[in-house]
């Protein structure tokens, strides 16, 4: 082969527009580009189809142009926010895609655990850093996390988002907030009924999600943690764990 | 009487902290000061106990100090966001309360339909203007609405929030957004099952709320109205129409 290969991005799915279901951009019409592959393997992962190598054959290696054709078609060419999620989208080469989309007026939000820093983080519009609490069975390398913050250079709107399943997770969230008091923080109750990657839909325990949301609101208010915002995953409440919405 | 009366504020209820259930501050721990009395009478009002004169005897005339004692006690003296709602809180003299709270580091959000302008709007941290769509049976005086914006002097974070019950309301929301393209806009599906003011709790039609939320998300995305944020009333989903949460 004497031809230069364009950098290719491993994509699990592209869908939307639908509203962002969680965190700082909750409610905002969004097209999602979900990349395949992750350096983490959280015990309660709700996107195993984009994480587990067993689904690798479902992921497509795509060029920036191929991805952009789909995003443009889904949004009718009308600029909107593109959410880059995964898996861990930071392990893919996304800098060129962001540059490409910006030229047409699109905006980009990236959601990552903060384990891999990329210099293109500074070109994002929104960076959601979502360190994983103890219940995930993962452990956080705070030096790598700092590297992500440093890579962002304070340019994108940068926020913390933490899933909270139990008291230990809550303590971890408080610690994370104390480390980065300048970052807005979003808490969300854990979803104990993530979809199996082999099905497109499962019945989820809405009552349980609501109960844990209530628990978390009480915890935060009794604790007088008045800077934290507590939000459920709206897409789960609205559409269960159905994929592609 | 030769003594000067302190200005008194008509209060329907003071409660919290709980999370803000809707709009731009959704999820944020908040103490609510709900004033009594309104110049509107929306067909689907969800706060009739603070609107209908028949409940006037439940409203208390309170001084700034009396209100502040309660807010301070509820929040344990820890500064947080106070939501001034109603009724229409703009018909009460709230400037001094805001000044008082600011001195202790509290923040203030006001929620009003935009029918009465006050010079103290400019001292707010957040101004939520919520013009009422046709289904309310009210009509909007846009000149008065403009006066509210002018009073704010661009100082608070100012946003539009619109309830949408049907297609006509949706068209009204689009018109409002077109009038003020610089203001962020939040849409929320209407709640057809507001609480009766005579009860503290009613069963609400969660399925109906979810269906209308889904309808509104589809409407906005098919229309490519990508600046609008669509959010349900979280407090209704979480706690039904129970008062005081």
Short mmCIF file of C-alpha atoms in Angstrom, two decimals:
data_model
loop_
_atom_site.label_atom_id
_atom_site.label_comp_id
_atom_site.label_asym_id
_atom_site.label_seq_id
_atom_site.Cartn_x
_atom_site.Cartn_y
_atom_site.Cartn_z
CA UNK A 1 0.00 0.00 0.00
CA UNK A 2 1.50 3.28 -1.03
CA UNK A 3 -1.56 5.31 -0.22
CA UNK A 4 -1.86 7.19 3.04
CA UNK A 5 -4.81 5.84 5.02
CA UNK A 6 -7.09 8.54 6.42
CA UNK A 7 -7.31 8.22 10.18
CA UNK A 8 -10.29 6.08 10.98
CA UNK A 9 -12.62 6.33 13.94
CA UNK A 10 -14.28 3.28 15.49
CA UNK A 11 -17.98 4.00 15.68
CA UNK A 12 -20.57 1.99 17.57
CA UNK A 13 -23.61 4.06 16.61
CA UNK A 14 -24.72 7.46 15.36
CA UNK A 15 -28.24 8.56 16.23
CA UNK A 16 -30.48 11.51 16.86
CA UNK A 17 -31.44 14.21 17.01
CA UNK A 18 -32.98 13.53 20.38
CA UNK A 19 -32.58 15.40 23.64
CA UNK A 20 -29.54 14.98 25.82
CA UNK A 21 -30.83 13.03 28.78
CA UNK A 22 -28.38 13.98 31.49
CA UNK A 23 -25.94 16.48 32.91
CA UNK A 24 -25.21 20.06 31.99
CA UNK A 25 -26.80 19.91 28.52
CA UNK A 26 -29.93 18.06 29.67
CA UNK A 27 -32.88 18.70 27.39
CA UNK A 28 -30.82 20.00 24.48
CA UNK A 29 -31.43 18.49 21.00
CA UNK A 30 -28.32 16.49 20.19
CA UNK A 31 -26.90 14.04 17.68
CA UNK A 32 -24.88 11.32 19.38
CA UNK A 33 -21.73 9.81 17.92
CA UNK A 34 -20.93 6.84 20.12
CA UNK A 35 -17.48 5.43 19.57
CA UNK A 36 -16.54 1.81 20.20
CA UNK A 37 -13.99 0.67 22.75
CA UNK A 38 -13.13 1.60 26.30
CA UNK A 39 -10.14 1.42 28.64
CA UNK A 40 -12.59 0.92 31.53
CA UNK A 41 -15.06 -1.83 32.22
CA UNK A 42 -17.49 -0.46 34.82
CA UNK A 43 -19.51 -3.06 36.66
CA UNK A 44 -22.77 -1.29 35.84
CA UNK A 45 -21.85 -0.05 32.34
CA UNK A 46 -24.99 0.96 30.46
CA UNK A 47 -23.30 0.95 27.05
CA UNK A 48 -21.63 -2.47 26.90
CA UNK A 49 -22.44 -2.70 23.21
CA UNK A 50 -19.89 0.09 22.75
CA UNK A 51 -17.41 -1.25 25.29
CA UNK A 52 -17.16 -5.01 25.27
CA UNK A 53 -14.78 -6.40 22.66
CA UNK A 54 -17.29 -9.12 21.95
CA UNK A 55 -19.28 -6.46 20.05
CA UNK A 56 -16.23 -5.24 18.15
CA UNK A 57 -17.57 -6.64 14.90
CA UNK A 58 -20.54 -4.25 15.20
CA UNK A 59 -18.23 -1.25 15.28
CA UNK A 60 -17.42 0.43 12.02
CA UNK A 61 -14.12 2.07 11.16
CA UNK A 62 -15.25 5.34 9.61
CA UNK A 63 -13.55 8.39 8.18
CA UNK A 64 -14.38 11.91 9.31
CA UNK A 65 -16.27 12.46 6.06
CA UNK A 66 -18.35 9.32 6.50
CA UNK A 67 -19.29 10.28 10.05
CA UNK A 68 -20.01 13.83 9.02
CA UNK A 69 -22.30 12.76 6.17
CA UNK A 70 -24.44 10.95 8.73
CA UNK A 71 -24.47 13.77 11.26
CA UNK A 72 -25.37 16.25 8.55
CA UNK A 73 -28.16 14.03 7.23
CA UNK A 74 -29.61 13.45 10.70
CA UNK A 75 -29.60 17.17 11.50
CA UNK A 76 -30.74 18.27 8.05
CA UNK A 77 -27.60 20.38 7.76
CA UNK A 78 -28.81 22.58 10.62
CA UNK A 79 -26.04 23.09 13.20
CA UNK A 80 -26.65 21.53 16.60
CA UNK A 81 -24.70 19.99 19.44
CA UNK A 82 -22.95 16.70 18.71
CA UNK A 83 -22.27 14.54 21.74
CA UNK A 84 -19.15 12.40 21.45
CA UNK A 85 -19.64 9.49 23.79
CA UNK A 86 -18.68 5.87 24.08
CA UNK A 87 -17.10 3.74 25.39
CA UNK A 88 -14.34 6.24 25.95
CA UNK A 89 -14.31 8.57 22.96
CA UNK A 90 -10.95 9.97 24.10
CA UNK A 91 -9.20 6.86 22.74
CA UNK A 92 -10.32 7.79 19.20
CA UNK A 93 -8.75 10.48 16.99
CA UNK A 94 -11.59 13.02 17.05
CA UNK A 95 -9.73 16.29 16.58
CA UNK A 96 -10.31 16.47 12.86
CA UNK A 97 -14.01 15.67 13.19
CA UNK A 98 -14.46 18.55 15.64
CA UNK A 99 -12.59 20.92 13.36
CA UNK A 100 -14.71 19.79 10.43
CA UNK A 101 -17.99 20.30 12.27
CA UNK A 102 -17.00 23.65 13.74
CA UNK A 103 -16.53 24.98 10.22
CA UNK A 104 -20.25 24.37 9.68
CA UNK A 105 -21.28 25.87 12.99
CA UNK A 106 -21.86 22.63 14.92
CA UNK A 107 -20.90 22.39 18.58
CA UNK A 108 -19.24 19.46 20.32
CA UNK A 109 -19.58 17.95 23.77
CA UNK A 110 -17.34 15.09 24.87
CA UNK A 111 -18.13 12.68 27.67
CA UNK A 112 -15.19 10.82 29.15
CA UNK A 113 -14.04 9.33 32.44
CA UNK A 114 -10.86 11.42 32.26
CA UNK A 115 -8.34 8.61 31.88
CA UNK A 116 -6.88 9.66 28.52
CA UNK A 117 -5.94 13.27 27.69
CA UNK A 118 -5.94 14.63 24.14
CA UNK A 119 -4.76 18.01 22.97
CA UNK A 120 -7.99 18.44 20.96
CA UNK A 121 -9.94 18.65 24.26
CA UNK A 122 -9.21 22.38 24.10
CA UNK A 123 -11.26 22.65 20.88
CA UNK A 124 -14.44 21.23 22.44
CA UNK A 125 -17.41 23.38 23.40
CA UNK A 126 -18.27 21.23 26.42
CA UNK A 127 -16.15 18.70 28.27
CA UNK A 128 -17.96 16.39 30.67
CA UNK A 129 -15.54 14.61 32.96
CA UNK A 130 -17.16 11.65 34.59
CA UNK A 131 -14.80 9.93 37.00
CA UNK A 132 -16.10 6.53 38.05
CA UNK A 133 -17.03 5.95 41.70
CA UNK A 134 -16.13 2.85 43.73
CA UNK A 135 -19.28 0.91 42.78
CA UNK A 136 -17.94 0.77 39.20
CA UNK A 137 -15.04 -1.39 40.45
CA UNK A 138 -12.70 0.97 38.61
CA UNK A 139 -10.11 3.14 40.29
CA UNK A 140 -9.35 6.72 39.33
CA UNK A 141 -5.86 7.84 38.37
CA UNK A 142 -6.11 11.49 39.41
CA UNK A 143 -2.86 12.41 37.67
CA UNK A 144 -4.35 11.33 34.36
CA UNK A 145 -7.54 13.14 35.24
CA UNK A 146 -5.54 16.34 35.85
CA UNK A 147 -3.90 15.84 32.47
CA UNK A 148 -7.35 15.96 30.85
CA UNK A 149 -8.11 19.22 32.61
CA UNK A 150 -4.76 20.61 31.55
CA UNK A 151 -5.37 19.55 27.93
CA UNK A 152 -8.68 21.45 27.94
CA UNK A 153 -6.77 24.67 28.78
CA UNK A 154 -9.90 26.08 30.38
CA UNK A 155 -11.50 26.59 26.98
CA UNK A 156 -14.58 24.34 26.87
CA UNK A 157 -17.28 24.58 29.50
CA UNK A 158 -15.93 21.84 31.77
CA UNK A 159 -18.07 20.04 34.32
CA UNK A 160 -17.97 17.00 36.58
CA UNK A 161 -20.68 14.36 36.33
CA UNK A 162 -20.91 11.54 38.81
CA UNK A 163 -23.14 8.52 39.05
CA UNK A 164 -24.03 7.75 42.66
CA UNK A 165 -25.22 4.26 43.55
CA UNK A 166 -24.53 4.23 47.29
CA UNK A 167 -22.98 6.03 50.26
CA UNK A 168 -19.46 5.16 49.22
CA UNK A 169 -20.05 6.66 45.77
CA UNK A 170 -21.49 9.73 47.42
CA UNK A 171 -18.33 10.17 49.52
CA UNK A 172 -16.26 9.78 46.36
CA UNK A 173 -18.35 12.46 44.63
CA UNK A 174 -17.78 14.84 47.54
CA UNK A 175 -14.06 14.19 47.36
CA UNK A 176 -14.03 14.83 43.59
CA UNK A 177 -15.93 18.09 44.11
CA UNK A 178 -13.46 19.15 46.82
CA UNK A 179 -10.54 18.50 44.45
CA UNK A 180 -12.07 20.75 41.77
CA UNK A 181 -14.17 23.36 43.54
CA UNK A 182 -14.22 25.55 40.44
CA UNK A 183 -15.98 22.89 38.32
CA UNK A 184 -19.78 22.71 38.29
CA UNK A 185 -20.89 19.28 39.50
CA UNK A 186 -23.79 17.12 38.37
CA UNK A 187 -24.88 14.04 40.30
CA UNK A 188 -27.14 11.33 38.98
CA UNK A 189 -28.63 8.33 40.69
CA UNK A 190 -27.25 5.05 39.38
CA UNK A 191 -29.32 2.88 37.10
CA UNK A 192 -29.25 -0.65 38.50
CA UNK A 193 -30.97 -2.03 35.44
CA UNK A 194 -28.69 -1.23 32.52
CA UNK A 195 -29.64 -2.85 29.25
CA UNK A 196 -28.02 -6.12 28.34
CA UNK A 197 -25.94 -5.51 25.20
CA UNK A 198 -27.77 -8.39 23.53
CA UNK A 199 -31.15 -6.72 23.63
CA UNK A 200 -32.37 -3.42 22.31
CA UNK A 201 -34.69 -2.83 25.18
CA UNK A 202 -35.26 -4.02 28.69
CA UNK A 203 -37.82 -3.23 31.28
CA UNK A 204 -36.20 -0.89 33.71
CA UNK A 205 -36.94 -0.34 37.31
CA UNK A 206 -38.42 3.18 37.08
CA UNK A 207 -39.66 3.03 40.66
CA UNK A 208 -36.17 2.12 41.81
CA UNK A 209 -34.57 4.93 39.79
CA UNK A 210 -37.06 7.40 41.27
CA UNK A 211 -36.46 6.09 44.77
CA UNK A 212 -32.71 6.53 44.39
CA UNK A 213 -33.22 9.99 42.91
CA UNK A 214 -35.28 10.88 45.96
CA UNK A 215 -32.57 9.40 48.22
CA UNK A 216 -29.88 11.44 46.48
CA UNK A 217 -31.86 14.69 46.65
CA UNK A 218 -32.35 14.14 50.37
CA UNK A 219 -28.71 13.32 50.89
CA UNK A 220 -27.53 16.47 49.09
CA UNK A 221 -30.01 18.81 50.75
CA UNK A 222 -29.51 17.42 54.29
CA UNK A 223 -25.81 17.69 53.73
CA UNK A 224 -26.25 21.26 52.55
CA UNK A 225 -24.28 20.55 49.42
CA UNK A 226 -25.99 23.38 47.61
CA UNK A 227 -23.63 23.61 44.63
CA UNK A 228 -24.34 20.08 43.41
CA UNK A 229 -27.03 19.62 40.81
CA UNK A 230 -29.00 16.40 41.01
CA UNK A 231 -30.55 15.12 37.80
CA UNK A 232 -31.94 11.78 36.72
CA UNK A 233 -31.22 10.25 33.32
CA UNK A 234 -34.25 11.62 31.49
CA UNK A 235 -33.87 9.23 28.56
CA UNK A 236 -34.17 6.31 30.95
CA UNK A 237 -37.33 7.76 32.51
CA UNK A 238 -38.79 8.54 29.11
CA UNK A 239 -37.77 5.64 27.00
CA UNK A 240 -36.42 3.02 29.38
CA UNK A 241 -33.17 1.62 28.12
CA UNK A 242 -34.24 1.59 24.49
CA UNK A 243 -31.30 2.27 22.22
CA UNK A 244 -31.14 5.02 19.61
CA UNK A 245 -33.30 7.61 21.37
CA UNK B 1 -50.51 55.26 64.06
CA UNK B 2 -47.38 57.32 64.16
CA UNK B 3 -45.09 54.40 63.45
CA UNK B 4 -43.85 53.61 59.95
CA UNK B 5 -44.99 50.15 58.88
CA UNK B 6 -42.25 48.00 57.37
CA UNK B 7 -43.20 46.94 53.85
CA UNK B 8 -44.84 43.57 54.07
CA UNK B 9 -44.74 40.73 51.61
CA UNK B 10 -47.68 38.38 51.09
CA UNK B 11 -46.34 34.85 51.41
CA UNK B 12 -48.18 31.68 50.52
CA UNK B 13 -45.45 29.23 51.53
CA UNK B 14 -41.73 28.90 52.20
CA UNK B 15 -40.22 25.45 51.77
CA UNK B 16 -37.08 23.54 50.93
CA UNK B 17 -34.32 22.96 50.38
CA UNK B 18 -35.32 20.66 47.58
CA UNK B 19 -34.18 20.61 43.99
CA UNK B 20 -35.52 23.03 41.43
CA UNK B 21 -37.72 20.86 39.24
CA UNK B 22 -37.74 22.79 35.99
CA UNK B 23 -36.02 25.18 33.64
CA UNK B 24 -32.53 26.57 33.63
CA UNK B 25 -31.75 25.76 37.28
CA UNK B 26 -33.19 22.24 37.15
CA UNK B 27 -31.61 19.95 39.73
CA UNK B 28 -30.21 22.77 41.88
CA UNK B 29 -30.91 22.72 45.64
CA UNK B 30 -33.26 25.61 46.28
CA UNK B 31 -35.43 27.18 48.95
CA UNK B 32 -38.73 28.40 47.54
CA UNK B 33 -40.48 31.54 48.68
CA UNK B 34 -43.90 31.44 47.08
CA UNK B 35 -45.78 34.70 47.29
CA UNK B 36 -49.55 34.97 47.30
CA UNK B 37 -51.57 36.73 44.63
CA UNK B 38 -51.49 36.94 40.87
CA UNK B 39 -52.62 39.28 38.12
CA UNK B 40 -53.22 36.22 35.92
CA UNK B 41 -55.54 33.30 36.30
CA UNK B 42 -54.26 30.59 33.95
CA UNK B 43 -56.76 27.87 33.12
CA UNK B 44 -54.30 25.16 34.11
CA UNK B 45 -52.62 26.96 37.03
CA UNK B 46 -50.72 24.47 39.19
CA UNK B 47 -50.44 26.85 42.14
CA UNK B 48 -54.00 28.01 42.71
CA UNK B 49 -53.41 27.99 46.46
CA UNK B 50 -51.08 30.95 45.83
CA UNK B 51 -53.30 32.60 43.23
CA UNK B 52 -56.97 32.33 44.02
CA UNK B 53 -58.26 34.99 46.40
CA UNK B 54 -60.31 32.35 48.11
CA UNK B 55 -57.02 31.22 49.72
CA UNK B 56 -56.04 34.73 50.71
CA UNK B 57 -56.56 33.95 54.37
CA UNK B 58 -53.78 31.34 54.11
CA UNK B 59 -51.30 33.97 52.96
CA UNK B 60 -49.23 35.70 55.58
CA UNK B 61 -48.08 39.28 55.47
CA UNK B 62 -44.44 38.97 56.44
CA UNK B 63 -41.53 41.36 56.86
CA UNK B 64 -38.19 40.80 55.16
CA UNK B 65 -36.72 39.75 58.52
CA UNK B 66 -39.47 37.19 59.14
CA UNK B 67 -39.01 35.66 55.70
CA UNK B 68 -35.27 35.69 56.07
CA UNK B 69 -35.38 33.93 59.43
CA UNK B 70 -37.21 31.07 57.77
CA UNK B 71 -34.94 30.89 54.73
CA UNK B 72 -31.89 30.94 56.97
CA UNK B 73 -33.29 28.23 59.21
CA UNK B 74 -34.24 25.99 56.28
CA UNK B 75 -30.80 26.34 54.70
CA UNK B 76 -28.89 26.12 57.99
CA UNK B 77 -27.36 29.50 57.23
CA UNK B 78 -25.53 28.03 54.23
CA UNK B 79 -26.01 30.22 51.14
CA UNK B 80 -28.03 28.69 48.34
CA UNK B 81 -30.39 29.74 45.59
CA UNK B 82 -33.75 31.14 46.67
CA UNK B 83 -36.51 30.87 44.09
CA UNK B 84 -39.08 33.64 44.27
CA UNK B 85 -42.24 32.26 42.74
CA UNK B 86 -45.98 32.62 43.07
CA UNK B 87 -48.52 33.59 42.02
CA UNK B 88 -46.73 36.47 40.40
CA UNK B 89 -43.94 37.48 42.78
CA UNK B 90 -43.40 40.66 40.77
CA UNK B 91 -46.45 42.20 42.42
CA UNK B 92 -44.71 42.03 45.82
CA UNK B 93 -41.99 44.40 47.08
CA UNK B 94 -39.04 41.98 46.98
CA UNK B 95 -36.11 44.32 46.38
CA UNK B 96 -35.15 44.59 50.02
CA UNK B 97 -35.32 40.82 50.55
CA UNK B 98 -32.91 40.27 47.67
CA UNK B 99 -30.53 42.89 49.00
CA UNK B 100 -30.70 41.32 52.45
CA UNK B 101 -29.97 37.81 51.17
CA UNK B 102 -27.19 38.92 48.86
CA UNK B 103 -25.33 40.30 51.83
CA UNK B 104 -25.16 36.75 53.21
CA UNK B 105 -24.13 35.23 49.88
CA UNK B 106 -27.52 33.83 48.83
CA UNK B 107 -28.59 33.93 45.20
CA UNK B 108 -32.04 34.76 43.86
CA UNK B 109 -34.06 33.50 40.94
CA UNK B 110 -37.44 35.02 40.09
CA UNK B 111 -40.14 33.33 38.07
CA UNK B 112 -42.74 35.58 36.51
CA UNK B 113 -44.99 35.79 33.47
CA UNK B 114 -43.51 39.19 32.61
CA UNK B 115 -46.60 41.31 33.12
CA UNK B 116 -45.24 43.60 35.85
CA UNK B 117 -41.76 45.18 35.70
CA UNK B 118 -39.79 46.13 38.80
CA UNK B 119 -36.51 47.99 38.99
CA UNK B 120 -35.16 45.37 41.42
CA UNK B 121 -35.22 42.80 38.56
CA UNK B 122 -31.71 44.05 37.78
CA UNK B 123 -30.48 42.79 41.17
CA UNK B 124 -31.58 39.19 40.56
CA UNK B 125 -29.14 36.43 39.72
CA UNK B 126 -31.62 34.65 37.45
CA UNK B 127 -34.78 35.94 35.83
CA UNK B 128 -37.13 33.35 34.37
CA UNK B 129 -39.71 34.95 32.11
CA UNK B 130 -42.57 32.63 31.49
CA UNK B 131 -45.11 34.16 29.11
CA UNK B 132 -48.35 32.21 29.08
CA UNK B 133 -49.42 30.44 25.88
CA UNK B 134 -52.96 30.44 24.44
CA UNK B 135 -54.08 27.34 26.35
CA UNK B 136 -53.80 29.38 29.56
CA UNK B 137 -56.65 31.63 28.29
CA UNK B 138 -54.45 34.61 29.12
CA UNK B 139 -53.12 37.04 26.57
CA UNK B 140 -49.62 38.48 26.57
CA UNK B 141 -48.98 42.20 26.61
CA UNK B 142 -45.61 42.26 24.87
CA UNK B 143 -44.99 45.90 25.73
CA UNK B 144 -45.16 45.01 29.42
CA UNK B 145 -42.99 42.00 28.77
CA UNK B 146 -40.37 44.25 27.13
CA UNK B 147 -40.52 46.49 30.18
CA UNK B 148 -39.50 43.51 32.33
CA UNK B 149 -36.52 42.85 30.10
CA UNK B 150 -35.59 46.52 30.19
CA UNK B 151 -35.84 46.55 34.00
CA UNK B 152 -33.41 43.62 34.20
CA UNK B 153 -30.80 45.71 32.35
CA UNK B 154 -29.16 42.55 31.09
CA UNK B 155 -27.74 41.81 34.54
CA UNK B 156 -29.36 38.54 35.67
CA UNK B 157 -29.12 35.40 33.59
CA UNK B 158 -32.43 35.82 31.77
CA UNK B 159 -34.26 32.97 30.10
CA UNK B 160 -37.63 32.16 28.58
CA UNK B 161 -39.64 29.23 29.88
CA UNK B 162 -42.79 28.08 28.14
CA UNK B 163 -45.34 25.46 28.97
CA UNK B 164 -46.60 23.72 25.84
CA UNK B 165 -49.93 21.89 25.96
CA UNK B 166 -50.76 21.75 22.24
CA UNK B 167 -49.84 22.85 18.73
CA UNK B 168 -51.12 26.36 19.27
CA UNK B 169 -48.93 26.75 22.37
CA UNK B 170 -46.01 25.42 20.38
CA UNK B 171 -46.54 28.09 17.69
CA UNK B 172 -46.71 30.72 20.44
CA UNK B 173 -43.43 29.44 21.88
CA UNK B 174 -41.76 29.69 18.48
CA UNK B 175 -43.02 33.24 18.11
CA UNK B 176 -41.71 34.17 21.58
CA UNK B 177 -38.32 32.68 20.73
CA UNK B 178 -38.24 34.62 17.46
CA UNK B 179 -38.95 37.85 19.33
CA UNK B 180 -36.02 37.28 21.71
CA UNK B 181 -33.45 35.21 19.83
CA UNK B 182 -30.75 36.14 22.34
CA UNK B 183 -32.61 34.53 25.27
CA UNK B 184 -32.10 30.83 26.02
CA UNK B 185 -35.43 29.02 25.81
CA UNK B 186 -36.80 26.17 27.89
CA UNK B 187 -39.93 24.28 26.90
CA UNK B 188 -41.90 22.00 29.16
CA UNK B 189 -44.85 19.78 28.43
CA UNK B 190 -48.02 20.92 30.16
CA UNK B 191 -49.32 19.11 33.19
CA UNK B 192 -53.00 18.38 32.60
CA UNK B 193 -53.45 17.19 36.15
CA UNK B 194 -52.53 20.14 38.36
CA UNK B 195 -53.34 19.72 42.03
CA UNK B 196 -56.61 21.03 43.31
CA UNK B 197 -55.82 23.79 45.81
CA UNK B 198 -57.97 21.99 48.35
CA UNK B 199 -55.77 18.93 48.54
CA UNK B 200 -52.13 18.48 49.34
CA UNK B 201 -51.65 15.70 46.88
CA UNK B 202 -53.33 14.22 43.86
CA UNK B 203 -52.59 11.29 41.66
CA UNK B 204 -51.08 12.67 38.53
CA UNK B 205 -51.09 11.25 35.07
CA UNK B 206 -47.38 10.36 34.79
CA UNK B 207 -47.96 8.38 31.61
CA UNK B 208 -49.69 11.38 30.07
CA UNK B 209 -46.88 13.74 31.12
CA UNK B 210 -44.32 11.36 29.61
CA UNK B 211 -46.34 11.02 26.41
CA UNK B 212 -46.53 14.79 26.02
CA UNK B 213 -42.83 15.10 26.78
CA UNK B 214 -42.14 12.58 24.03
CA UNK B 215 -44.48 14.49 21.69
CA UNK B 216 -42.68 17.76 22.44
CA UNK B 217 -39.21 16.26 21.93
CA UNK B 218 -40.33 14.91 18.56
CA UNK B 219 -41.87 18.19 17.59
CA UNK B 220 -38.71 20.16 18.42
CA UNK B 221 -36.31 17.73 16.77
CA UNK B 222 -38.39 17.27 13.59
CA UNK B 223 -38.70 21.01 13.40
CA UNK B 224 -34.93 21.34 13.85
CA UNK B 225 -35.42 23.80 16.64
CA UNK B 226 -32.03 22.94 18.08
CA UNK B 227 -31.69 25.87 20.47
CA UNK B 228 -34.75 24.96 22.51
CA UNK B 229 -34.25 22.84 25.60
CA UNK B 230 -37.04 20.45 26.45
CA UNK B 231 -37.41 19.48 30.09
CA UNK B 232 -40.19 17.91 32.10
CA UNK B 233 -41.17 19.12 35.56
CA UNK B 234 -38.97 16.77 37.58
CA UNK B 235 -40.79 17.45 40.84
CA UNK B 236 -44.01 16.23 39.24
CA UNK B 237 -42.34 13.04 38.01
CA UNK B 238 -40.69 12.47 41.37
CA UNK B 239 -43.29 13.53 43.84
CA UNK B 240 -46.48 13.91 41.87
CA UNK B 241 -48.21 17.13 42.78
CA UNK B 242 -47.39 16.91 46.46
CA UNK B 243 -46.85 20.34 47.93
CA UNK B 244 -43.76 21.40 49.83
CA UNK B 245 -41.17 19.36 47.97
#
